XYZ file of C-alpha atoms in Angstrom:
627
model
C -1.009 -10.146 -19.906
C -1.593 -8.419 -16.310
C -2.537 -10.017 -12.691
C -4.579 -8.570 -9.756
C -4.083 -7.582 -6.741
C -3.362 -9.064 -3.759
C -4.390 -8.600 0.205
C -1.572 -10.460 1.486
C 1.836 -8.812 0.481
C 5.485 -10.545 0.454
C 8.391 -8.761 0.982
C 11.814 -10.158 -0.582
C 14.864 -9.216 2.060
C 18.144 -9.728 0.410
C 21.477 -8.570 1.916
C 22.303 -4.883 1.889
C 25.599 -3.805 -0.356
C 26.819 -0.424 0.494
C 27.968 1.510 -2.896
C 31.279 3.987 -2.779
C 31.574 6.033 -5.329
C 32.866 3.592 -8.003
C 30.819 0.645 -6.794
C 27.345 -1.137 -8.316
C 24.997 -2.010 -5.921
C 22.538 -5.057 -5.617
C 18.997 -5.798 -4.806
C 18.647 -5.519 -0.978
C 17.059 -2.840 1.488
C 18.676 0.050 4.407
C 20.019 -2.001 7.527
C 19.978 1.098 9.426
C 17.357 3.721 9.838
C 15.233 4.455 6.948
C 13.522 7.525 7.529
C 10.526 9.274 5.962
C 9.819 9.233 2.303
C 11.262 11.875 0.584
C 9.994 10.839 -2.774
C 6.862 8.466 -3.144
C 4.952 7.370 -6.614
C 1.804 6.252 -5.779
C 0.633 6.948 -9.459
C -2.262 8.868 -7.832
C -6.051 7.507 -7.631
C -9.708 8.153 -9.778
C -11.232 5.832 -11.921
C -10.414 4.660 -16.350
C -7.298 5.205 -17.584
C -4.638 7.730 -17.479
C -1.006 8.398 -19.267
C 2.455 9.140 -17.873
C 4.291 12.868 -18.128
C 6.090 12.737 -21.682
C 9.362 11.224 -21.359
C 8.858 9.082 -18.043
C 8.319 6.060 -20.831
C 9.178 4.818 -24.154
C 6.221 2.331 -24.408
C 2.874 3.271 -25.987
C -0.323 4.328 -24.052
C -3.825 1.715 -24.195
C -5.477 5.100 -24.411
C -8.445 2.879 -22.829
C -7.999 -0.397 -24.874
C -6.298 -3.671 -23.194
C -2.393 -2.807 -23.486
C -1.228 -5.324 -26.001
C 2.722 -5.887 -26.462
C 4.708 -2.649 -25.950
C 1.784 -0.492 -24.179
C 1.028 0.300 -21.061
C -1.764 2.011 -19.215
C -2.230 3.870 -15.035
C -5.110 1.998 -13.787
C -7.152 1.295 -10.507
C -8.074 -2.232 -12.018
C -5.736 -4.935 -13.904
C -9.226 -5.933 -15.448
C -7.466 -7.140 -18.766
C -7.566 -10.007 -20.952
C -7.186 -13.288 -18.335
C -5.025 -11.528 -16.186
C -5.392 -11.648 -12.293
C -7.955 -8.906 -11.090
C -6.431 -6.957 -8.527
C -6.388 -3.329 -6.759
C -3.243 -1.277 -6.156
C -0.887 -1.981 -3.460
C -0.826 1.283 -2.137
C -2.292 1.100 1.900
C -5.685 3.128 2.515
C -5.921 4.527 -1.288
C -9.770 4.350 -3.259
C -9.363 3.633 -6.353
C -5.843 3.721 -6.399
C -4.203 3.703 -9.587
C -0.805 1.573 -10.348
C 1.453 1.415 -13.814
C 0.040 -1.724 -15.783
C 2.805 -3.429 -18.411
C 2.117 -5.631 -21.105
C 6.187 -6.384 -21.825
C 7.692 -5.346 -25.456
C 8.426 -8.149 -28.100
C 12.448 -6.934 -26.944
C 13.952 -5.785 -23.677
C 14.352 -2.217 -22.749
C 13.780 0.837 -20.899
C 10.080 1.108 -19.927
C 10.248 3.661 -17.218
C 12.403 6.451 -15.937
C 11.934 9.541 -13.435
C 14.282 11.973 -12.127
C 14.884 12.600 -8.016
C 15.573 16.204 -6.753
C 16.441 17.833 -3.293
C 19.001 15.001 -2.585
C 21.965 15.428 -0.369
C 25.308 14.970 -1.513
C 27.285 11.948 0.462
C 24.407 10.523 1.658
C 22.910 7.213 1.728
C 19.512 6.449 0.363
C 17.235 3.659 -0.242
C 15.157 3.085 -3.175
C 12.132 0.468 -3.398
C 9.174 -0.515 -5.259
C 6.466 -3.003 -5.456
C 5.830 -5.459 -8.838
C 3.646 -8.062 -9.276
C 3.386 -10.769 -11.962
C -0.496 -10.743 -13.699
C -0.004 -13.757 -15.710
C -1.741 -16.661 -13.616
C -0.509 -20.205 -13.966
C -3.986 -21.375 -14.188
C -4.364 -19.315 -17.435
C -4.393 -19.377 -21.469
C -0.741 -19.029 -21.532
C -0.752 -22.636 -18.829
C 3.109 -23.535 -17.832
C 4.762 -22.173 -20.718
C 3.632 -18.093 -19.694
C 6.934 -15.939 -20.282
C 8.419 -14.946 -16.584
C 8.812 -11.144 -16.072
C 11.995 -9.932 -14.983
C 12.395 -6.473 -14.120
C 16.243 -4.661 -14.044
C 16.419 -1.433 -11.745
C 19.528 1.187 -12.289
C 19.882 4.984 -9.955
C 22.137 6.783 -12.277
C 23.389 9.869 -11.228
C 21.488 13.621 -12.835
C 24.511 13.368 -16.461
C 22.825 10.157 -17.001
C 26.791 8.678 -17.206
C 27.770 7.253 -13.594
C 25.852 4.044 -12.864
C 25.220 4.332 -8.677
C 23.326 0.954 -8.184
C 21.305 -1.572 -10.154
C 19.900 -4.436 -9.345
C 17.539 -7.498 -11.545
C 14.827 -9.572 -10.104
C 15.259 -12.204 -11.970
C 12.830 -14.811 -13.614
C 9.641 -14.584 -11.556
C 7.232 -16.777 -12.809
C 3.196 -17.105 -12.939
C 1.699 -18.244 -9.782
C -2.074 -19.529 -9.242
C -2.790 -16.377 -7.125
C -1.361 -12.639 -7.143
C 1.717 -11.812 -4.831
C 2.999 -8.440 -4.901
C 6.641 -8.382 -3.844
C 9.260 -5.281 -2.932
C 12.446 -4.950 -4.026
C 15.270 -2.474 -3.318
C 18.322 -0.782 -3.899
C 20.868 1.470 -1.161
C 23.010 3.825 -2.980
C 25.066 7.196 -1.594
C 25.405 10.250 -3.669
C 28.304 11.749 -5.090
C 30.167 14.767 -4.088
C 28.197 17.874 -5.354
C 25.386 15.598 -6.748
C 21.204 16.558 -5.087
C 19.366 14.318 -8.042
C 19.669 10.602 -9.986
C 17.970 9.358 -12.622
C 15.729 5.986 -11.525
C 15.632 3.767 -14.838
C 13.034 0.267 -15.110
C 13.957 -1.944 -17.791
C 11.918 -5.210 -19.213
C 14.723 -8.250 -19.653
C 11.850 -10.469 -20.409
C 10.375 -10.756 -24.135
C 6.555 -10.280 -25.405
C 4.148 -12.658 -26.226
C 2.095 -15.014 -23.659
C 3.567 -13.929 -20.361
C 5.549 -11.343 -19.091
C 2.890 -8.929 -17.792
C 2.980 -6.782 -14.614
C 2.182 -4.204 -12.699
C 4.092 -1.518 -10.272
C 2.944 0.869 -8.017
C 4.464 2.727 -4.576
C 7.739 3.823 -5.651
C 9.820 4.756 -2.752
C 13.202 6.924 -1.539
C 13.894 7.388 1.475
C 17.117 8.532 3.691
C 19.443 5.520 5.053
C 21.219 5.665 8.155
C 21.873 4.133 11.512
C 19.516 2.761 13.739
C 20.259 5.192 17.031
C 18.976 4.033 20.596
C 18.181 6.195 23.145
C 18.464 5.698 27.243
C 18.877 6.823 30.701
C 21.883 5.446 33.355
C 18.739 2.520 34.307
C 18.523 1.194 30.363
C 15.113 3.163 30.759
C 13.725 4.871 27.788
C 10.877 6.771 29.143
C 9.679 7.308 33.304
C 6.516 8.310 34.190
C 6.362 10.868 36.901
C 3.196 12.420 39.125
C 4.126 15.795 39.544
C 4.624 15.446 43.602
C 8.225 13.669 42.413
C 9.437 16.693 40.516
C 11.333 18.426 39.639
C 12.929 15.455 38.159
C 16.449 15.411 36.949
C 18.799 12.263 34.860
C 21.318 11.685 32.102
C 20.485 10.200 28.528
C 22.598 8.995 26.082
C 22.346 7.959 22.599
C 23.849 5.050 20.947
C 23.930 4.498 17.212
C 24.500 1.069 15.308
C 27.258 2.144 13.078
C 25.056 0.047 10.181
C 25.404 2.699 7.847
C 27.854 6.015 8.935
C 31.105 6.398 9.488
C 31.409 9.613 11.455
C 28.498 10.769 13.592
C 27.849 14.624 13.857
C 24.367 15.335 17.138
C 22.286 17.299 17.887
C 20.099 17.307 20.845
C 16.354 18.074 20.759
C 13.368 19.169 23.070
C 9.409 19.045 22.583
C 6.684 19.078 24.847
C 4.088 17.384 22.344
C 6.459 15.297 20.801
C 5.247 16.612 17.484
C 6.841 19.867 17.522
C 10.779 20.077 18.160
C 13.295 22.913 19.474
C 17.015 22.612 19.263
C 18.505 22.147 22.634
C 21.131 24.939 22.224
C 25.087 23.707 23.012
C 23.954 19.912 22.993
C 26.159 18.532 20.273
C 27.466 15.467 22.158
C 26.237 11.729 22.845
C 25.359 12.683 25.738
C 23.719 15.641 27.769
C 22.138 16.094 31.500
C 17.993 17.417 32.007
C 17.301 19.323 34.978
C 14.323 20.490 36.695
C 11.737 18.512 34.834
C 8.197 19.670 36.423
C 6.362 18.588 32.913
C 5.902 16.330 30.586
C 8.747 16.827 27.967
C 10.065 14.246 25.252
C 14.103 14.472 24.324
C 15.795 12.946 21.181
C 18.813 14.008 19.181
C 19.308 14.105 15.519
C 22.295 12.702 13.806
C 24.382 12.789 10.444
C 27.054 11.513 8.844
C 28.446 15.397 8.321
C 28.134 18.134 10.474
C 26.519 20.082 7.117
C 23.565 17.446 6.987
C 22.999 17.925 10.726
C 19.971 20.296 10.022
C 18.466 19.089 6.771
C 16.023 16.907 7.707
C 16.505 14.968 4.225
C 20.033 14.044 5.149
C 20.143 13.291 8.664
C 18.092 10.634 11.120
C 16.478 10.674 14.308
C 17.229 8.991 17.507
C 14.396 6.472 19.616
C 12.848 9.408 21.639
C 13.163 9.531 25.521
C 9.620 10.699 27.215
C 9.509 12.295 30.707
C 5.847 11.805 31.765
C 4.668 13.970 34.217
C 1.396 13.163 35.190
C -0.526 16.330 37.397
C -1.775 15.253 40.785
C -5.528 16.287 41.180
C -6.300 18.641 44.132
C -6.968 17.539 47.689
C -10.447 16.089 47.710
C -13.580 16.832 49.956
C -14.022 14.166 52.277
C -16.863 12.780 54.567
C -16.313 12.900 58.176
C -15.177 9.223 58.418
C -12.331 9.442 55.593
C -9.058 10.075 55.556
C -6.072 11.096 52.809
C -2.837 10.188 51.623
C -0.897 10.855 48.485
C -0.321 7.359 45.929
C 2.996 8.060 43.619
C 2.119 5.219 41.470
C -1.337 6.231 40.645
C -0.786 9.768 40.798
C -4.162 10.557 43.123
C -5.405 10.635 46.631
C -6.418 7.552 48.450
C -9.038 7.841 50.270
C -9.288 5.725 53.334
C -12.521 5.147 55.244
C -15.972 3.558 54.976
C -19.638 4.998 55.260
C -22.101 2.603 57.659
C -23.558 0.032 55.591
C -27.248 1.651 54.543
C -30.130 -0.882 56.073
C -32.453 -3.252 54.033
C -35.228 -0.890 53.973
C -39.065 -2.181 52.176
C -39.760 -0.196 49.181
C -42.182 2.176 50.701
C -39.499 3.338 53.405
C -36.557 6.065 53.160
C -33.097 5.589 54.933
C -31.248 9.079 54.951
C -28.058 9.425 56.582
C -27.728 11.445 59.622
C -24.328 13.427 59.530
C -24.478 14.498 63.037
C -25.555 10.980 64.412
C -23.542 9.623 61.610
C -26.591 6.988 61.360
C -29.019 5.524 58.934
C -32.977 7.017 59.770
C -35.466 4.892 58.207
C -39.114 6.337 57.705
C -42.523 5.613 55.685
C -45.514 3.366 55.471
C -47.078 0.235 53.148
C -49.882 2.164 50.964
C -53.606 0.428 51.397
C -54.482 -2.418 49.212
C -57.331 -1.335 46.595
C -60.988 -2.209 46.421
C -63.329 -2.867 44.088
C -61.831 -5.420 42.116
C -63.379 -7.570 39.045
C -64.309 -11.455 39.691
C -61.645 -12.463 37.578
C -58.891 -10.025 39.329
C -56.871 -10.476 41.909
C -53.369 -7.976 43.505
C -50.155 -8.469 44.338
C -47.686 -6.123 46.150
C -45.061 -4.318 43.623
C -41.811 -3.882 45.612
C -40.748 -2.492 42.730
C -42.708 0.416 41.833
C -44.014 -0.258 45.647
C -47.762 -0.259 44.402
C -50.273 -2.983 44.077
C -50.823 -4.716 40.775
C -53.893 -5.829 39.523
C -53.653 -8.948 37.485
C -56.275 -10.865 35.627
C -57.810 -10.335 32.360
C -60.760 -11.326 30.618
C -59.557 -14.304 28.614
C -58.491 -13.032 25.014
C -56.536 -14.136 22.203
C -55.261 -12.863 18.994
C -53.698 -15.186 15.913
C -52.181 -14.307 12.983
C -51.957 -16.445 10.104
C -50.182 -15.297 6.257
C -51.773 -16.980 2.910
C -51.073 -16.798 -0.957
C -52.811 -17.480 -3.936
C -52.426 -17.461 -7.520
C -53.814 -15.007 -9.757
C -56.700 -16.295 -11.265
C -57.465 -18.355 -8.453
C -59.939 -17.974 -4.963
C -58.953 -19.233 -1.497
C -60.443 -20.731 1.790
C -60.061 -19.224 4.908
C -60.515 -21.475 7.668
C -60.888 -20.028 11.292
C -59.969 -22.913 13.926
C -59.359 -22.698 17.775
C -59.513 -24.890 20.640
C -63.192 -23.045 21.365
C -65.542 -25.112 21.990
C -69.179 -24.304 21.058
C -68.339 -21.233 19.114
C -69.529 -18.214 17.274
C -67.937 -16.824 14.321
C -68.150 -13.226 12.836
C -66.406 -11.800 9.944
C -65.422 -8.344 9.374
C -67.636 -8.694 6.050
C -70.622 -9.905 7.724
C -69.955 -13.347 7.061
C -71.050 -15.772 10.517
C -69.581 -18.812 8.726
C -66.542 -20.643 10.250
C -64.877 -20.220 6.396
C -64.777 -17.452 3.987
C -64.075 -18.087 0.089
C -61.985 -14.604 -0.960
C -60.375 -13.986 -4.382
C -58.448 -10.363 -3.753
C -55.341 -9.232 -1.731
C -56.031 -7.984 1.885
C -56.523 -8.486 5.786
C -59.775 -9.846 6.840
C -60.382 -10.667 10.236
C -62.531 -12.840 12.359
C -63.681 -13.448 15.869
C -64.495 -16.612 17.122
C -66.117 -16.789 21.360
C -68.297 -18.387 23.310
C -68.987 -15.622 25.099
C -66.477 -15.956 27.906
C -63.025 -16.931 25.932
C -62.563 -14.805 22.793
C -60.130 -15.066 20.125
C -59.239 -12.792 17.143
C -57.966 -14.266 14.047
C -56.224 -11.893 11.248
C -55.500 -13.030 7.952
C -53.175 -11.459 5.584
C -53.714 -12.754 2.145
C -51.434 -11.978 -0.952
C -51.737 -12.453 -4.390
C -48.434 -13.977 -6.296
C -47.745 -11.378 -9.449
C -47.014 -13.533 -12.843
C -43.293 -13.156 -13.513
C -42.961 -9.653 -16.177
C -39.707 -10.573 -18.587
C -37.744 -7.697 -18.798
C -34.261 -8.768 -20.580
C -32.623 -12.051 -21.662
C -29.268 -11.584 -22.458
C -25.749 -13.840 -22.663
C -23.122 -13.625 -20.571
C -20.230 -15.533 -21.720
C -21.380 -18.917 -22.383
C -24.532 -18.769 -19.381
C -28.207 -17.208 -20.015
C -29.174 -14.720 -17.652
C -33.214 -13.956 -17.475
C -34.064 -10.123 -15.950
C -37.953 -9.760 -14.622
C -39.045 -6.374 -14.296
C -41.196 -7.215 -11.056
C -39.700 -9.642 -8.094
C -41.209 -12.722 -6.538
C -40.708 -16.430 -5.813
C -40.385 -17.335 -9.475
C -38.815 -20.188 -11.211
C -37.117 -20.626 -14.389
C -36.546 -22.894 -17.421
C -35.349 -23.290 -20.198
C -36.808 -26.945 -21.816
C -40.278 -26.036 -19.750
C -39.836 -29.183 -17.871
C -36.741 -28.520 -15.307
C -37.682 -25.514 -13.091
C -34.979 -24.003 -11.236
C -35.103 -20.956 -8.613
C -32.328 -19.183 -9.661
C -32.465 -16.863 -12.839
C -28.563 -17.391 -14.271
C -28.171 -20.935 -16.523
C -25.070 -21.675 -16.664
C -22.258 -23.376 -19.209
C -25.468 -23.407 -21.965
C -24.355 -24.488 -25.463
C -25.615 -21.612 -28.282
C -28.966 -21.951 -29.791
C -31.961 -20.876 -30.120
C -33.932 -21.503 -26.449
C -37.448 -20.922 -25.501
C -37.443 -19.219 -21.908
C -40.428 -20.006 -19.188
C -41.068 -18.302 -15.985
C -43.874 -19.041 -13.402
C -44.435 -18.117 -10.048
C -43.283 -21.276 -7.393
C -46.463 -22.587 -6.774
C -48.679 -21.393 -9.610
C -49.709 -22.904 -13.261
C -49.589 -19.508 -15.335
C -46.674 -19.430 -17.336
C -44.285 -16.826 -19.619
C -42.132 -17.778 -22.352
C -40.185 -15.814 -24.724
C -38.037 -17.407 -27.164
C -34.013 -16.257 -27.077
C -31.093 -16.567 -29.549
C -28.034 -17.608 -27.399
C -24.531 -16.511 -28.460
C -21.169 -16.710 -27.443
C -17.831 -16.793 -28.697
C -15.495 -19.848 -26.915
C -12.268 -18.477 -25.672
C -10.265 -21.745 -26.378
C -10.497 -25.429 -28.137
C -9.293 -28.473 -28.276
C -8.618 -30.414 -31.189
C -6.663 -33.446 -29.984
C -10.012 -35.460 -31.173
C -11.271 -36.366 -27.978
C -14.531 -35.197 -29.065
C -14.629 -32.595 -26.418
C -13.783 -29.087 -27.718
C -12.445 -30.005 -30.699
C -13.651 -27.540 -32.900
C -14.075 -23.703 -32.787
C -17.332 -23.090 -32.959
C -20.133 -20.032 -33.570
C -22.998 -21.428 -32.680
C -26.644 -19.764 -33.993
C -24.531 -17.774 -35.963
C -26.703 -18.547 -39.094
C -29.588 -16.864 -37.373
C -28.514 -13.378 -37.832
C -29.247 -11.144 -40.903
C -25.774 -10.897 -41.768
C -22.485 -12.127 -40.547
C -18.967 -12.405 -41.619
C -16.278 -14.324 -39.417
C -11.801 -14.007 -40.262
C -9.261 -15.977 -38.406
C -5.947 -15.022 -38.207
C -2.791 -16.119 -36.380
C -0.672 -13.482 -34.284
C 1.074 -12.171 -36.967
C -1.880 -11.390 -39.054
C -2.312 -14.254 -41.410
C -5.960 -15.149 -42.560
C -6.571 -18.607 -41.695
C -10.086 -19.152 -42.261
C -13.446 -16.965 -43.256
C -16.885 -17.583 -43.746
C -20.152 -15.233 -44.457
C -23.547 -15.274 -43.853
C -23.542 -19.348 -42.814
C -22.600 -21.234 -39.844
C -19.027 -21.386 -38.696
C -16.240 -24.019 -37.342
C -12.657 -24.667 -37.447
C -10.951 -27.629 -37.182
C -7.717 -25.716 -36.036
C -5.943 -26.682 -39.308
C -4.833 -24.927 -42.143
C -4.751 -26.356 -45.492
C -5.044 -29.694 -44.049
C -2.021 -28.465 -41.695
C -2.716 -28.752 -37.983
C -1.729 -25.081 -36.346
C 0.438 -25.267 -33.355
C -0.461 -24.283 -29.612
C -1.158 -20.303 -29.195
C -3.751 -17.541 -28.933
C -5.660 -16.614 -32.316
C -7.707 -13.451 -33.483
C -10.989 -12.809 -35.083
C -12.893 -10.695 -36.182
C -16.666 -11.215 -36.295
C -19.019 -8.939 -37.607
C -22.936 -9.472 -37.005
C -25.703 -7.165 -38.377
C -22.875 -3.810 -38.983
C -21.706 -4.821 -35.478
C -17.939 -5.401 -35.290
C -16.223 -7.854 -32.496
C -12.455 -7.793 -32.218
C -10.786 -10.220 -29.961
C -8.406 -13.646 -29.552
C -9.021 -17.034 -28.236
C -6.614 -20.147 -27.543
C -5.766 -22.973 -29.473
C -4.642 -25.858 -27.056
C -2.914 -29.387 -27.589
């Protein structure tokens, strides 16, 4: 059974065994330089199912069913039986696909794929992501099959093992962990392809499920450091210090080659790169820098990988950065200039005269000649005419005079429901004392009795302070049942209309939210009100589920296998078989359990299969017998 994937990811290091040509490898990963992928199986991305190429496997394709024992599906989800749900491993993908395995009852080859454009005497590493699907926490509990996954890189006659590798017995785990493995191998004289091989060491049953995805090659060599006579590996320059001139070198690791064949390179992006033309040594000499330029030098094992970028490695890369300096600036008559190296720009030296504090109505402009702050303007008049009730204050801000002072107003706003059915008293109170009330219906009442959705509005004065009161009244909609329907072993009640509603399902215990959960089968009657209100919809429901496991130690918990309601349906017909197909029990048109024994037998720990057919409607599917 499969697992899901995870967010966190572990990687497994394990020393790295460098093959010669007779040599077997083992599970480990490049010390040197691994360069670019050359070859990457990402299993691609969409949503449903998909097959692999003919040949790449000998197991059988789900074909969009769960994979049973010996099949296998590509999938963006692991979304089968109680497997971990997960998503791919590979970074950034949408609905990224992996290769989900449900392990063969017997060990074997369940994967293979051939590798071109290699380069003969060459070291390469291979790696790949698995992870187990089978939780601890699951049906299959502490006694789940491991999965244990061989790797071999045979060479293209499919007769000279180059490296293999086995991961051992990894065992379920409470949570998903995907984990890399890898093998280094070097090709043969003459040889530009292998053969990758996956094999299952495991056996089928409850266990030994998994998934892989982001299958790897990539070039191996040494890890090759790059620096100037200072240790430096980059400067950074304004161009007033150029041209510029230094030695680099390059050093390599000796990890992984032997003999080391260079070649020096140029770029002035450090995207794009030009062979530096007679620079074949560890070292070489730049002269006359007056840009920014980047340097590195490529390196192989043999001087015929030195240009084939699939056999060779790069070098750290060396940047010269030349940063332009900005022209000469136009300065003010009190500033001065001189050139800053470090920053690359001009600094400016010099201070204008500190501007005057100036009221908002004046203007300071600065006086070139007299190299002096001149401050004009005047305070504008204060106004006239004012109300009783207003009075002004100066704005230094917009530099105007503010009026302030209002007649006294006020405005409330006050939100009421009601039930349908039902009329409701709106009561207008203030602090006013002595007051008048008028409603926008006519109404001079301090109250008005309304029965309808709407805004209605009211002002209440005594003629000096006012205030304006707006209600907003809504009627609560009775709850509309659209669907009642089982989900596993909880009722879930749809309403075609929303509101604050509460459910039940004995009409005395109201909850608010519309799932029941763990509910035994039967035959329920389902009631829905709106919180607050006496009008109530029912709808009776027939609740049905199948368990997925049982219990019978006689505990009186689970101890039976049960179809509950089952007798309410038309028709029905119920088989039970054991994994290898033998009927075990049967029943039609009546009510259903089993005791987990067979003629008066007690069956043993495992998963069991039925097949239940209600009303023409067939249901295929297993459950667990646990002791």
């Amino acid at each position: 059974m499969k697992n899901n994937r995870l967010t966190a990811t572990t990687i497994i290091f394990l020393s790295v065994f460098f093959l010669t040509q007779k040599a077997i490898g083992q599970l480990g990963f490049c010390n040197g330089n691994s360069g670019d992928a050359i070859f990457n199986e990402t299993f691609g991305i969409g949503t449903g199912q998909s097959a692999l190429p003919i040949g790449t496997t000998t197991y059988t394709y789900a074909n969009g069913s769960e994979p049973e024992d010996g099949f296998y599906t590509v999938s963006n989800t692991s979304n089968f039986f109680d497997w971990f749900i997960l998503e791919d491993h590979t970074e950034g993908d949408t609905n990224g696909k992996m290769l989900v395995i449900n392990s063969d009852f017997t060990s074997g080859e369940f994967y293979r794929t051939t590798i071109s454009g290699l380069c003969v005497n060459t070291s390469y590493e291979f790696s790949s992501w698995l992870v187990n699907l089978t939780p601890s926490t699951g049906f299959c509990g502490a006694g789940a099959i491991p999965i244990n996954v061989s790797f071999e890189i045979w060479d293209s006659t499919d007769s000279n093992l180059l490296a293999s590798g086995s991961t051992g017995n990894l065992g379920s785990l409470p949570a998903p962990e995907w984990l890399q493995y890898g093998l280094v191998f070097q090709t043969l004289p003459g040889q530009t392809s292998v053969i990758l091989k996956m094999k299952n060491n495991g056996v089928g049953g409850c266990g030994n499920d998994l998934a892989i995805d982001d299958i790897v090659f990539k070039s191996c060599g040494d890890n090759i450091s790059i620096a100037d006579p200072l240790t430096n590996n980059m400067v950074s320059l304004c161009s007033s210090q150029t041209p510029y001139s230094t030695s680099l070198s390059v050093t390599p690791d000796n990890s992984v080659f032997s003999t080391h064949f260079y070649q020096w390179e140029e770029s002035i992006d450090g995207i794009t790169w030009t062979d530096i033309i007679g620079e074949t040594t560890q070292n070489i000499t730049i002269n006359g820098i007056t840009d920014t330029r980047y340097y590195r030098s490529k390196v192989a094992e043999s001087f015929a990988n030195l240009n084939n970028d699939l056999c060779n490695v790069v070098s750290e890369v060396f940047q010269v950065d030349v940063t332009p300096l900005p022209p000469t600036p136009t300065l003010a008559c009190w500033e001065t200039v001189t050139i800053n190296n470090t920053t690359c720009s001009w600094d400016i030296i010099g201070t204008q005269p500190i501007q005057p504090i100036v009221a908002c109505w004046e203007t300071a402009i600065f006086n070139t000649t007299t190299c002096t702050w001149e401050v004009s303007g005047t305070q504008p008049l204060q106004p006239s005419g004012l109300q009783c009730w207003e009075t002004t204050t100066f704005n230094t801000t917009t530099c105007e005079w503010d009026i302030i002072g209002d007649q006294p107003f006020n405005e409330e706003t006050e939100f009421v429901n009601f039930c349908q059915n039902e009329t409701i008293t709106l009561q207008a109170t203030t602090d006013i004392i002595s007051p008048t009330y008028t409603w926008d219906t006519g109404q001079t009442t301090s109250f008005l009795e309304v029965d309808a959705s709407g805004i209605y509005t009211v002002e209440v004065t005594d003629g000096c302070l006012t205030t304006i009161i707006t209600f907003t009244v809504a009627q609560l909609e009775t709850p509309l049942i659209e669907s009642v329907t089982s989900r596993g072993n909880d009722i879930v009640v749809n309403t075609s209309n929303t509101g604050d509603f509460e459910y039940s399902i004995d009409g005395i215990n109201y909850q608010n939210t519309n799932v029941f959960f763990n509910v035994e089968g039967g035959l329920y009657t389902i009631y829905i009100k709106a919180n607050g209100c006496n009008d109530i919809v029912t709808t009776l429901f027939l609740h049905f589920y199948i368990p997925q496991f049982f219990t019978p130690n006689n505990d009186t918990n689970n101890d039976t296998f049960d179809l509950k309601v089952i007798q309410y349906f038309e028709s029905s017909e119920v088989y039970i078989y054991d994994r290898f197909g033998k009927l075990l029990k049967s029943s039609k048109n009546k009510s259903f359990s089993w005791d987990g024994t067979f003629n008066g037998s007690p069956m043993p720990t495992s998963d069991y299969w039925y097949v239940i057919i209600i009303d023409g409607q067939r249901r295929v599917g297993h459950f667990t017998l646990k002791r």
